[in-house]
Amino acid sequence: MDVISRAPEMTKIDKKDVAMIRQLAAEVAEIAALPIQEEKRSLWRQLNALRPQRPMVMIDQVCWNEMNVDDELTLRCTNAECQQYEESLRRILFQWKHFPVDMVVEPLIRVPKAIINTGFGIEVQENIAVTDPSNDVVGHQYVNQFQTMDDLQKVLTPQISHDARETERRLEVAHELFDGLLEVSPWGMDPYLSLWDPIATWMGVENALFALVDQPELMHGLVSRMTAGYLNMLDQLEEQGLLCQPQSLIHCTGAYTDELPAPGYNPEKPRTKDIWMFGLAQMFSTVSPRMFKEYEVDYASQICARFGLVYYGCCDPLDQKMAQVRLIPNVRKVSMSPWVNQERGAEAIGGDFVFSRKPSPAMLAFDSFDPEAVRQDLSATVQICERYGCPLELILKDISTVRYEPQRLFEWAKIAMQVVNK
């Protein structure tokens, strides 16, 4: 569990807040001690070694604003820092109760180090459209900030520094709240190094796609500067000992593996080769395989080569681009989004990678929920992967709405576990 995204003012924590957090932490610790947690870790290790016992199932990126059954998610703490811990603990307990699938509850609290990242120096300029004020899923209209070669000068090299005093303060608070219940673990940066997700926000997707054709020099210059910036940032993180430890999750899936960390691992100074990385080029869904290689693979490969293992893809359909994905170093899992031809993707993947299937969350958002359609959808994926010998995981994510009927998600989880255990 990784919380605390900001540094509140130094205030004494109310005893009632401490008692509430410790009560929730005790419940999480009891669950984390169950033998099934190690059983699930073992199943993830086997899947990630491409020798699965069965398909694995995860649910993430939930519309939590629609989930509050019987006030189970209602926050009761008054201190802002405690509220962040409380929210995370309540969500763990809620998910374990209602839709656990193959989640693993860890007996620890990850406390993010106070890492300062200046980024590339570009402020997003946008207009936002809101349909449901209680939902953090909104629409974006981005302003194009890269139209000439001169605009490339806007891209700066990220600079990394560490506020050790703030990190120590966070750890002191966490120890007060969790000692004797859950292990307190300082947590470094878990890198997210997409090239094209940021570009989509700096230019707008349509503008960026047109520029690939009309201004190739500009776009190569942009991704080249970003790649160099990311690589320099990784050097800084390694030198300062600010990378995270080997992860439990990578992009919503279990990251447990016997292959990481790499030999020579030092917990005080983790290296990129000790951890997973994930890459994606979601806005490239409609570009050709040749252009995908030219503008994404050739650059992302420089970054992925540094990491121990790589999860590649997200919403981008990769069933017709596996020849290019195979060129990316250290890939172990490949996303198969709701928009792929599963038969074609499974044939291209075979037993070489984990077929990371993303079932469509739209099945939870229709006017009425159809459990049998869910069963048929998941069963079809399992059968296809069995036919081609693909290690399989089912990852339900990007759940924008369940039409304020949480039971839809609970039912999906039950059906999924029935399908993979059949």
Tab-separated table of C-alpha atoms in Angstrom:
chain	number	residue	atom	x	y	z
A	1	MET	CA	0.000	0.000	0.000
A	2	ASP	CA	1.458	3.314	-1.142
A	3	VAL	CA	-0.105	6.526	0.157
A	4	ILE	CA	0.820	10.067	1.246
A	5	SER	CA	1.157	12.145	-1.885
A	6	ARG	CA	1.690	15.483	-0.214
A	7	ALA	CA	3.299	16.942	2.890
A	8	PRO	CA	0.724	18.332	5.342
A	9	GLU	CA	1.666	20.881	7.933
A	10	MET	CA	3.179	19.482	11.105
A	11	THR	CA	0.257	18.888	13.436
A	12	LYS	CA	-0.282	16.591	16.373
A	13	ILE	CA	-2.461	13.680	15.362
A	14	ASP	CA	-5.698	13.309	17.287
A	15	LYS	CA	-5.863	10.191	19.440
A	16	LYS	CA	-9.165	9.228	17.830
A	17	ASP	CA	-7.506	9.299	14.401
A	18	VAL	CA	-4.665	7.116	15.666
A	19	ALA	CA	-7.135	4.653	17.153
A	20	MET	CA	-9.142	4.509	13.918
A	21	ILE	CA	-6.074	3.890	11.751
A	22	ARG	CA	-4.743	1.233	14.100
A	23	GLN	CA	-8.094	-0.541	14.132
A	24	LEU	CA	-8.135	-0.685	10.331
A	25	ALA	CA	-4.465	-1.642	10.195
A	26	ALA	CA	-5.096	-4.521	12.594
A	27	GLU	CA	-7.809	-5.833	10.251
A	28	VAL	CA	-5.460	-5.570	7.262
A	29	ALA	CA	-2.657	-7.285	9.215
A	30	GLU	CA	-4.958	-10.178	10.081
A	31	ILE	CA	-5.824	-10.655	6.408
A	32	ALA	CA	-2.192	-10.269	5.320
A	33	ALA	CA	-1.214	-13.128	7.656
A	34	LEU	CA	-3.554	-15.616	6.003
A	35	PRO	CA	-1.817	-18.519	4.193
A	36	ILE	CA	-3.707	-17.677	1.003
A	37	GLN	CA	-1.530	-14.591	0.527
A	38	GLU	CA	1.581	-16.706	-0.049
A	39	GLU	CA	-0.433	-19.075	-2.199
A	40	LYS	CA	-1.393	-16.166	-4.439
A	41	ARG	CA	2.188	-14.877	-4.559
A	42	SER	CA	3.293	-18.304	-5.699
A	43	LEU	CA	0.651	-18.368	-8.429
A	44	TRP	CA	1.822	-14.967	-9.679
A	45	ARG	CA	5.446	-16.111	-9.682
A	46	GLN	CA	4.524	-19.118	-11.767
A	47	LEU	CA	2.558	-17.019	-14.234
A	48	ASN	CA	5.379	-14.495	-14.554
A	49	ALA	CA	7.802	-17.370	-15.172
A	50	LEU	CA	5.506	-18.419	-18.057
A	51	ARG	CA	4.595	-21.653	-16.243
A	52	PRO	CA	1.121	-20.832	-14.884
A	53	GLN	CA	-1.066	-23.171	-12.868
A	54	ARG	CA	-4.148	-21.264	-14.038
A	55	PRO	CA	-5.096	-17.835	-15.420
A	56	MET	CA	-4.839	-15.044	-12.859
A	57	VAL	CA	-7.386	-12.279	-12.227
A	58	MET	CA	-6.994	-8.692	-11.008
A	59	ILE	CA	-9.320	-5.702	-10.647
A	60	ASP	CA	-7.944	-2.165	-10.441
A	61	GLN	CA	-8.752	1.463	-11.299
A	62	VAL	CA	-12.193	1.178	-9.748
A	63	CYS	CA	-14.886	3.887	-9.731
A	64	TRP	CA	-14.622	4.216	-5.953
A	65	ASN	CA	-17.125	7.076	-5.931
A	66	GLU	CA	-19.819	4.459	-6.698
A	67	MET	CA	-18.669	1.803	-4.236
A	68	ASN	CA	-19.600	3.050	-0.771
A	69	VAL	CA	-21.818	0.209	0.458
A	70	ASP	CA	-23.130	0.689	4.026
A	71	ASP	CA	-20.617	3.484	4.652
A	72	GLU	CA	-17.698	1.023	4.474
A	73	LEU	CA	-15.628	3.625	2.616
A	74	THR	CA	-16.737	6.714	4.585
A	75	LEU	CA	-13.714	8.475	6.098
A	76	ARG	CA	-13.840	9.263	9.785
A	77	CYS	CA	-10.392	10.727	10.485
A	78	THR	CA	-9.940	14.492	10.688
A	79	ASN	CA	-6.190	14.780	10.001
A	80	ALA	CA	-5.420	15.029	6.258
A	81	GLU	CA	-2.490	12.608	6.414
A	82	CYS	CA	-4.507	10.100	8.386
A	83	GLN	CA	-7.321	10.390	5.863
A	84	GLN	CA	-4.976	9.256	3.082
A	85	TYR	CA	-3.995	6.186	5.079
A	86	GLU	CA	-7.600	5.589	6.098
A	87	GLU	CA	-8.815	5.734	2.497
A	88	SER	CA	-6.192	3.232	1.367
A	89	LEU	CA	-6.875	0.836	4.254
A	90	ARG	CA	-10.641	0.982	3.767
A	91	ARG	CA	-10.276	0.268	0.064
A	92	ILE	CA	-8.086	-2.763	0.759
A	93	LEU	CA	-10.613	-4.128	3.230
A	94	PHE	CA	-13.517	-3.366	0.905
A	95	GLN	CA	-11.907	-5.081	-2.068
A	96	TRP	CA	-10.893	-8.091	-0.005
A	97	LYS	CA	-14.485	-8.442	1.187
A	98	HIS	CA	-16.315	-7.850	-2.085
A	99	PHE	CA	-14.046	-8.530	-5.103
A	100	PRO	CA	-10.643	-9.907	-4.047
A	101	VAL	CA	-9.988	-12.139	-7.079
A	102	ASP	CA	-6.176	-12.683	-7.023
A	103	MET	CA	-5.138	-9.599	-5.057
A	104	VAL	CA	-2.414	-10.049	-2.446
A	105	VAL	CA	-2.694	-8.138	0.828
A	106	GLU	CA	0.793	-7.249	2.037
A	107	PRO	CA	1.723	-6.904	5.735
A	108	LEU	CA	3.330	-3.528	5.208
A	109	ILE	CA	2.795	0.160	4.549
A	110	ARG	CA	4.860	1.751	1.793
A	111	VAL	CA	5.691	5.337	2.708
A	112	PRO	CA	6.769	7.327	-0.377
A	113	LYS	CA	10.053	9.149	-0.029
A	114	ALA	CA	9.759	12.910	-0.550
A	115	ILE	CA	11.266	12.909	-4.021
A	116	ILE	CA	11.235	16.158	-5.983
A	117	ASN	CA	11.101	15.735	-9.763
A	118	THR	CA	11.176	18.900	-11.861
A	119	GLY	CA	9.844	16.976	-14.883
A	120	PHE	CA	10.279	18.204	-18.442
A	121	GLY	CA	9.291	21.766	-17.561
A	122	ILE	CA	6.052	21.842	-19.556
A	123	GLU	CA	2.744	22.831	-17.984
A	124	VAL	CA	-0.312	21.172	-19.517
A	125	GLN	CA	-2.764	23.663	-21.034
A	126	GLU	CA	-6.268	22.238	-21.348
A	127	ASN	CA	-10.017	22.582	-21.056
A	128	ILE	CA	-11.862	20.008	-18.939
A	129	ALA	CA	-15.361	18.593	-19.368
A	130	VAL	CA	-17.095	17.044	-16.337
A	131	THR	CA	-20.124	14.742	-16.567
A	132	ASP	CA	-20.204	13.325	-13.013
A	133	PRO	CA	-18.800	15.721	-10.372
A	134	SER	CA	-18.150	12.816	-7.979
A	135	ASN	CA	-16.034	10.924	-10.530
A	136	ASP	CA	-12.405	11.809	-11.242
A	137	VAL	CA	-12.787	10.590	-14.846
A	138	VAL	CA	-13.158	13.760	-16.953
A	139	GLY	CA	-12.765	14.884	-20.561
A	140	HIS	CA	-9.695	16.819	-21.745
A	141	GLN	CA	-9.090	19.204	-24.637
A	142	TYR	CA	-5.368	19.948	-24.873
A	143	VAL	CA	-3.620	22.974	-26.362
A	144	ASN	CA	-0.836	22.228	-28.872
A	145	GLN	CA	2.442	23.595	-27.456
A	146	PHE	CA	4.773	22.024	-30.067
A	147	GLN	CA	4.361	23.466	-33.541
A	148	THR	CA	7.889	24.464	-34.617
A	149	MET	CA	11.433	23.160	-34.079
A	150	ASP	CA	12.054	26.095	-31.744
A	151	ASP	CA	9.453	24.643	-29.372
A	152	LEU	CA	11.802	21.736	-28.634
A	153	GLN	CA	13.751	24.078	-26.361
A	154	LYS	CA	10.825	23.835	-23.939
A	155	VAL	CA	11.825	20.241	-23.095
A	156	LEU	CA	14.145	20.301	-20.087
A	157	THR	CA	16.034	17.443	-18.444
A	158	PRO	CA	14.238	16.301	-15.261
A	159	GLN	CA	16.187	17.025	-12.090
A	160	ILE	CA	15.786	14.730	-9.074
A	161	SER	CA	16.343	15.691	-5.457
A	162	HIS	CA	15.278	14.329	-2.087
A	163	ASP	CA	13.805	16.137	0.883
A	164	ALA	CA	15.245	13.779	3.500
A	165	ARG	CA	13.729	15.761	6.362
A	166	GLU	CA	10.216	15.390	4.936
A	167	THR	CA	10.790	11.681	4.339
A	168	GLU	CA	11.827	11.270	7.957
A	169	ARG	CA	8.721	13.158	9.095
A	170	ARG	CA	6.487	10.870	7.039
A	171	LEU	CA	8.187	7.815	8.488
A	172	GLU	CA	7.774	9.096	12.051
A	173	VAL	CA	4.039	9.513	11.491
A	174	ALA	CA	3.760	6.079	9.911
A	175	HIS	CA	5.627	4.439	12.794
A	176	GLU	CA	3.277	6.089	15.279
A	177	LEU	CA	0.282	4.774	13.370
A	178	PHE	CA	1.421	1.286	12.382
A	179	ASP	CA	4.207	-0.029	14.626
A	180	GLY	CA	3.349	-3.450	16.020
A	181	LEU	CA	0.755	-4.014	13.261
A	182	LEU	CA	2.232	-3.441	9.818
A	183	GLU	CA	5.825	-3.004	8.674
A	184	VAL	CA	6.697	0.565	7.683
A	185	SER	CA	8.711	0.563	4.458
A	186	PRO	CA	10.205	3.699	2.846
A	187	TRP	CA	9.347	3.592	-0.866
A	188	GLY	CA	11.299	5.174	-3.708
A	189	MET	CA	10.107	6.149	-7.182
A	190	ASP	CA	8.289	3.494	-9.202
A	191	PRO	CA	9.052	4.908	-12.660
A	192	TYR	CA	6.317	5.566	-15.217
A	193	LEU	CA	8.194	6.610	-18.342
A	194	SER	CA	5.718	6.806	-21.200
A	195	LEU	CA	6.830	8.925	-24.131
A	196	TRP	CA	3.475	9.423	-25.805
A	197	ASP	CA	1.082	9.874	-22.883
A	198	PRO	CA	2.802	13.178	-21.939
A	199	ILE	CA	3.006	14.238	-25.605
A	200	ALA	CA	-0.756	13.663	-25.889
A	201	THR	CA	-1.253	16.238	-23.112
A	202	TRP	CA	1.252	18.723	-24.556
A	203	MET	CA	-0.117	18.643	-28.109
A	204	GLY	CA	-3.462	16.857	-28.201
A	205	VAL	CA	-3.683	13.417	-29.794
A	206	GLU	CA	-4.940	14.557	-33.196
A	207	ASN	CA	-2.281	17.253	-33.519
A	208	ALA	CA	0.463	14.800	-32.550
A	209	LEU	CA	-0.696	12.164	-35.027
A	210	PHE	CA	-0.803	14.663	-37.888
A	211	ALA	CA	2.673	15.888	-36.929
A	212	LEU	CA	4.083	12.358	-37.287
A	213	VAL	CA	3.284	12.673	-40.994
A	214	ASP	CA	3.683	16.403	-41.588
A	215	GLN	CA	6.576	17.217	-39.231
A	216	PRO	CA	8.650	14.053	-38.656
A	217	GLU	CA	11.763	16.046	-37.749
A	218	LEU	CA	9.872	17.826	-34.985
A	219	MET	CA	8.448	14.589	-33.555
A	220	HIS	CA	11.759	12.734	-33.682
A	221	GLY	CA	13.354	15.685	-31.948
A	222	LEU	CA	10.685	15.638	-29.256
A	223	VAL	CA	10.869	11.919	-28.429
A	224	SER	CA	14.670	11.982	-28.660
A	225	ARG	CA	14.904	14.747	-26.063
A	226	MET	CA	12.400	12.966	-23.830
A	227	THR	CA	14.256	9.656	-24.063
A	228	ALA	CA	17.542	11.316	-23.153
A	229	GLY	CA	15.795	13.090	-20.271
A	230	TYR	CA	14.320	9.859	-18.911
A	231	LEU	CA	17.674	8.052	-19.108
A	232	ASN	CA	19.388	10.901	-17.282
A	233	MET	CA	16.623	10.851	-14.647
A	234	LEU	CA	17.164	7.111	-14.087
A	235	ASP	CA	20.874	7.751	-13.559
A	236	GLN	CA	20.027	10.321	-10.893
A	237	LEU	CA	17.556	7.996	-9.152
A	238	GLU	CA	20.083	5.178	-9.028
A	239	GLU	CA	22.894	7.405	-7.812
A	240	GLN	CA	20.747	8.845	-5.012
A	241	GLY	CA	19.211	5.514	-3.993
A	242	LEU	CA	15.719	6.796	-4.783
A	243	LEU	CA	14.297	3.983	-6.910
A	244	CYS	CA	11.645	1.717	-5.416
A	245	GLN	CA	12.278	-1.814	-4.194
A	246	PRO	CA	11.055	-4.817	-6.267
A	247	GLN	CA	7.329	-4.259	-6.740
A	248	SER	CA	4.219	-6.227	-5.792
A	249	LEU	CA	2.291	-4.720	-8.711
A	250	ILE	CA	3.203	-3.569	-12.183
A	251	HIS	CA	0.489	-1.721	-14.096
A	252	CYS	CA	-2.388	-3.366	-12.207
A	253	THR	CA	-0.976	-6.912	-12.333
A	254	GLY	CA	0.995	-9.081	-9.936
A	255	ALA	CA	4.736	-8.415	-10.234
A	256	TYR	CA	5.966	-11.291	-8.069
A	257	THR	CA	8.905	-13.079	-9.651
A	258	ASP	CA	11.954	-15.117	-8.705
A	259	GLU	CA	13.974	-13.289	-11.391
A	260	LEU	CA	14.146	-9.975	-9.550
A	261	PRO	CA	16.015	-8.375	-7.954
A	262	ALA	CA	19.112	-8.996	-10.066
A	263	PRO	CA	22.379	-10.376	-8.598
A	264	GLY	CA	24.258	-7.775	-6.561
A	265	TYR	CA	21.076	-6.137	-5.301
A	266	ASN	CA	21.502	-3.561	-2.537
A	267	PRO	CA	18.207	-2.560	-0.835
A	268	GLU	CA	19.722	0.836	-0.012
A	269	LYS	CA	20.436	1.595	-3.681
A	270	PRO	CA	18.030	-0.295	-5.967
A	271	ARG	CA	18.878	-0.294	-9.670
A	272	THR	CA	16.640	-0.259	-12.701
A	273	LYS	CA	17.610	-3.863	-13.422
A	274	ASP	CA	16.162	-4.873	-10.044
A	275	ILE	CA	12.603	-3.821	-10.896
A	276	TRP	CA	9.816	-3.922	-13.489
A	277	MET	CA	9.054	-1.111	-15.910
A	278	PHE	CA	5.919	-0.645	-17.993
A	279	GLY	CA	5.680	1.011	-21.377
A	280	LEU	CA	2.838	1.980	-23.679
A	281	ALA	CA	1.923	4.135	-26.656
A	282	GLN	CA	-1.845	4.312	-26.394
A	283	MET	CA	-2.284	7.081	-28.949
A	284	PHE	CA	-0.533	4.852	-31.530
A	285	SER	CA	-3.570	2.583	-31.804
A	286	THR	CA	-4.137	3.662	-35.409
A	287	VAL	CA	-0.581	4.077	-36.697
A	288	SER	CA	1.106	1.457	-38.870
A	289	PRO	CA	3.527	-1.149	-37.476
A	290	ARG	CA	6.355	0.629	-39.327
A	291	MET	CA	5.543	3.975	-37.726
A	292	PHE	CA	5.074	2.262	-34.348
A	293	LYS	CA	8.621	0.940	-34.588
A	294	GLU	CA	10.075	4.222	-35.821
A	295	TYR	CA	8.538	6.511	-33.217
A	296	GLU	CA	7.970	4.233	-30.200
A	297	VAL	CA	9.927	0.974	-30.251
A	298	ASP	CA	13.260	2.499	-31.288
A	299	TYR	CA	13.086	5.000	-28.421
A	300	ALA	CA	11.283	3.037	-25.701
A	301	SER	CA	13.737	0.163	-26.193
A	302	GLN	CA	16.552	2.374	-24.907
A	303	ILE	CA	14.629	2.802	-21.650
A	304	CYS	CA	13.316	-0.767	-21.322
A	305	ALA	CA	16.803	-2.209	-21.862
A	306	ARG	CA	17.781	-0.902	-18.434
A	307	PHE	CA	15.049	-2.699	-16.498
A	308	GLY	CA	14.805	-6.258	-15.227
A	309	LEU	CA	11.385	-7.030	-16.707
A	310	VAL	CA	8.868	-5.050	-18.752
A	311	TYR	CA	5.083	-4.991	-18.990
A	312	TYR	CA	4.185	-3.526	-22.368
A	313	GLY	CA	0.943	-1.956	-23.555
A	314	CYS	CA	-2.345	-0.729	-22.139
A	315	CYS	CA	-5.384	0.284	-24.194
A	316	ASP	CA	-3.346	0.201	-27.423
A	317	PRO	CA	-4.291	-2.835	-29.596
A	318	LEU	CA	-1.076	-4.786	-30.183
A	319	ASP	CA	-2.369	-7.907	-31.929
A	320	GLN	CA	-0.973	-6.702	-35.282
A	321	LYS	CA	2.243	-5.246	-33.838
A	322	MET	CA	3.752	-8.194	-31.969
A	323	ALA	CA	6.688	-8.395	-34.395
A	324	GLN	CA	7.651	-4.901	-33.249
A	325	VAL	CA	6.874	-5.523	-29.565
A	326	ARG	CA	9.277	-8.484	-29.704
A	327	LEU	CA	12.077	-6.015	-30.464
A	328	ILE	CA	11.628	-4.292	-27.075
A	329	PRO	CA	14.100	-5.703	-24.516
A	330	ASN	CA	12.980	-7.615	-21.421
A	331	VAL	CA	9.243	-7.750	-22.232
A	332	ARG	CA	7.438	-10.399	-20.181
A	333	LYS	CA	3.758	-9.312	-20.306
A	334	VAL	CA	1.879	-7.851	-23.273
A	335	SER	CA	-1.453	-6.075	-22.928
A	336	MET	CA	-4.309	-7.359	-25.076
A	337	SER	CA	-6.867	-4.556	-24.897
A	338	PRO	CA	-10.625	-4.778	-25.518
A	339	TRP	CA	-9.967	-3.747	-29.130
A	340	VAL	CA	-7.699	-6.619	-30.218
A	341	ASN	CA	-8.512	-9.682	-32.274
A	342	GLN	CA	-7.765	-12.170	-29.497
A	343	GLU	CA	-7.172	-15.087	-31.842
A	344	ARG	CA	-4.572	-13.138	-33.795
A	345	GLY	CA	-2.946	-11.814	-30.621
A	346	ALA	CA	-2.757	-15.237	-28.990
A	347	GLU	CA	-1.218	-16.778	-32.098
A	348	ALA	CA	1.422	-14.027	-32.173
A	349	ILE	CA	2.196	-14.324	-28.443
A	350	GLY	CA	2.186	-18.108	-28.022
A	351	GLY	CA	4.035	-19.151	-24.893
A	352	ASP	CA	6.636	-16.385	-25.115
A	353	PHE	CA	4.817	-13.725	-23.072
A	354	VAL	CA	1.920	-13.378	-20.659
A	355	PHE	CA	-1.288	-12.614	-22.589
A	356	SER	CA	-2.510	-9.755	-20.377
A	357	ARG	CA	-6.149	-9.555	-21.361
A	358	LYS	CA	-8.136	-6.416	-20.547
A	359	PRO	CA	-11.832	-7.402	-20.614
A	360	SER	CA	-14.051	-4.497	-21.571
A	361	PRO	CA	-15.265	-2.516	-18.532
A	362	ALA	CA	-18.188	-1.387	-20.708
A	363	MET	CA	-19.905	-4.650	-19.777
A	364	LEU	CA	-20.413	-3.119	-16.332
A	365	ALA	CA	-21.829	0.126	-17.721
A	366	PHE	CA	-24.724	-0.918	-19.941
A	367	ASP	CA	-28.340	-0.179	-18.973
A	368	SER	CA	-28.617	-3.696	-17.570
A	369	PHE	CA	-25.907	-6.093	-16.417
A	370	ASP	CA	-25.679	-9.452	-18.218
A	371	PRO	CA	-23.757	-12.037	-16.124
A	372	GLU	CA	-23.981	-14.665	-18.865
A	373	ALA	CA	-22.391	-12.323	-21.393
A	374	VAL	CA	-19.519	-11.778	-18.941
A	375	ARG	CA	-19.083	-15.530	-18.524
A	376	GLN	CA	-19.046	-16.101	-22.279
A	377	ASP	CA	-16.582	-13.258	-22.831
A	378	LEU	CA	-14.091	-14.509	-20.235
A	379	SER	CA	-14.494	-18.158	-21.236
A	380	ALA	CA	-13.747	-17.287	-24.859
A	381	THR	CA	-10.457	-15.678	-23.819
A	382	VAL	CA	-9.469	-18.689	-21.711
A	383	GLN	CA	-10.236	-21.082	-24.562
A	384	ILE	CA	-8.253	-19.057	-27.097
A	385	CYS	CA	-5.219	-18.888	-24.822
A	386	GLU	CA	-5.423	-22.613	-24.102
A	387	ARG	CA	-5.454	-23.261	-27.853
A	388	TYR	CA	-2.251	-21.285	-28.420
A	389	GLY	CA	-0.489	-22.103	-25.144
A	390	CYS	CA	-0.576	-18.516	-23.848
A	391	PRO	CA	-0.002	-17.797	-20.146
A	392	LEU	CA	-3.040	-15.683	-19.288
A	393	GLU	CA	-4.106	-12.988	-16.857
A	394	LEU	CA	-7.477	-11.199	-16.858
A	395	ILE	CA	-7.122	-7.575	-15.740
A	396	LEU	CA	-10.338	-5.591	-15.321
A	397	LYS	CA	-9.408	-1.902	-15.146
A	398	ASP	CA	-10.465	1.574	-16.267
A	399	ILE	CA	-13.838	1.059	-14.604
A	400	SER	CA	-15.424	4.499	-15.046
A	401	THR	CA	-18.886	3.476	-13.870
A	402	VAL	CA	-20.994	0.529	-12.729
A	403	ARG	CA	-24.121	2.698	-12.956
A	404	TYR	CA	-24.005	3.060	-9.172
A	405	GLU	CA	-24.637	-0.668	-8.771
A	406	PRO	CA	-21.510	-2.028	-7.025
A	407	GLN	CA	-22.982	-5.528	-7.101
A	408	ARG	CA	-22.186	-5.620	-10.814
A	409	LEU	CA	-18.475	-5.548	-10.012
A	410	PHE	CA	-18.863	-8.100	-7.213
A	411	GLU	CA	-20.658	-10.445	-9.615
A	412	TRP	CA	-18.011	-9.960	-12.322
A	413	ALA	CA	-15.345	-10.994	-9.822
A	414	LYS	CA	-17.213	-14.174	-8.833
A	415	ILE	CA	-17.760	-15.158	-12.455
A	416	ALA	CA	-14.122	-14.533	-13.355
A	417	MET	CA	-12.849	-16.780	-10.552
A	418	GLN	CA	-15.308	-19.508	-11.543
A	419	VAL	CA	-14.048	-19.331	-15.128
A	420	VAL	CA	-10.336	-19.528	-14.315
A	421	ASN	CA	-10.808	-22.295	-11.741
A	422	LYS	CA	-13.031	-24.409	-14.008
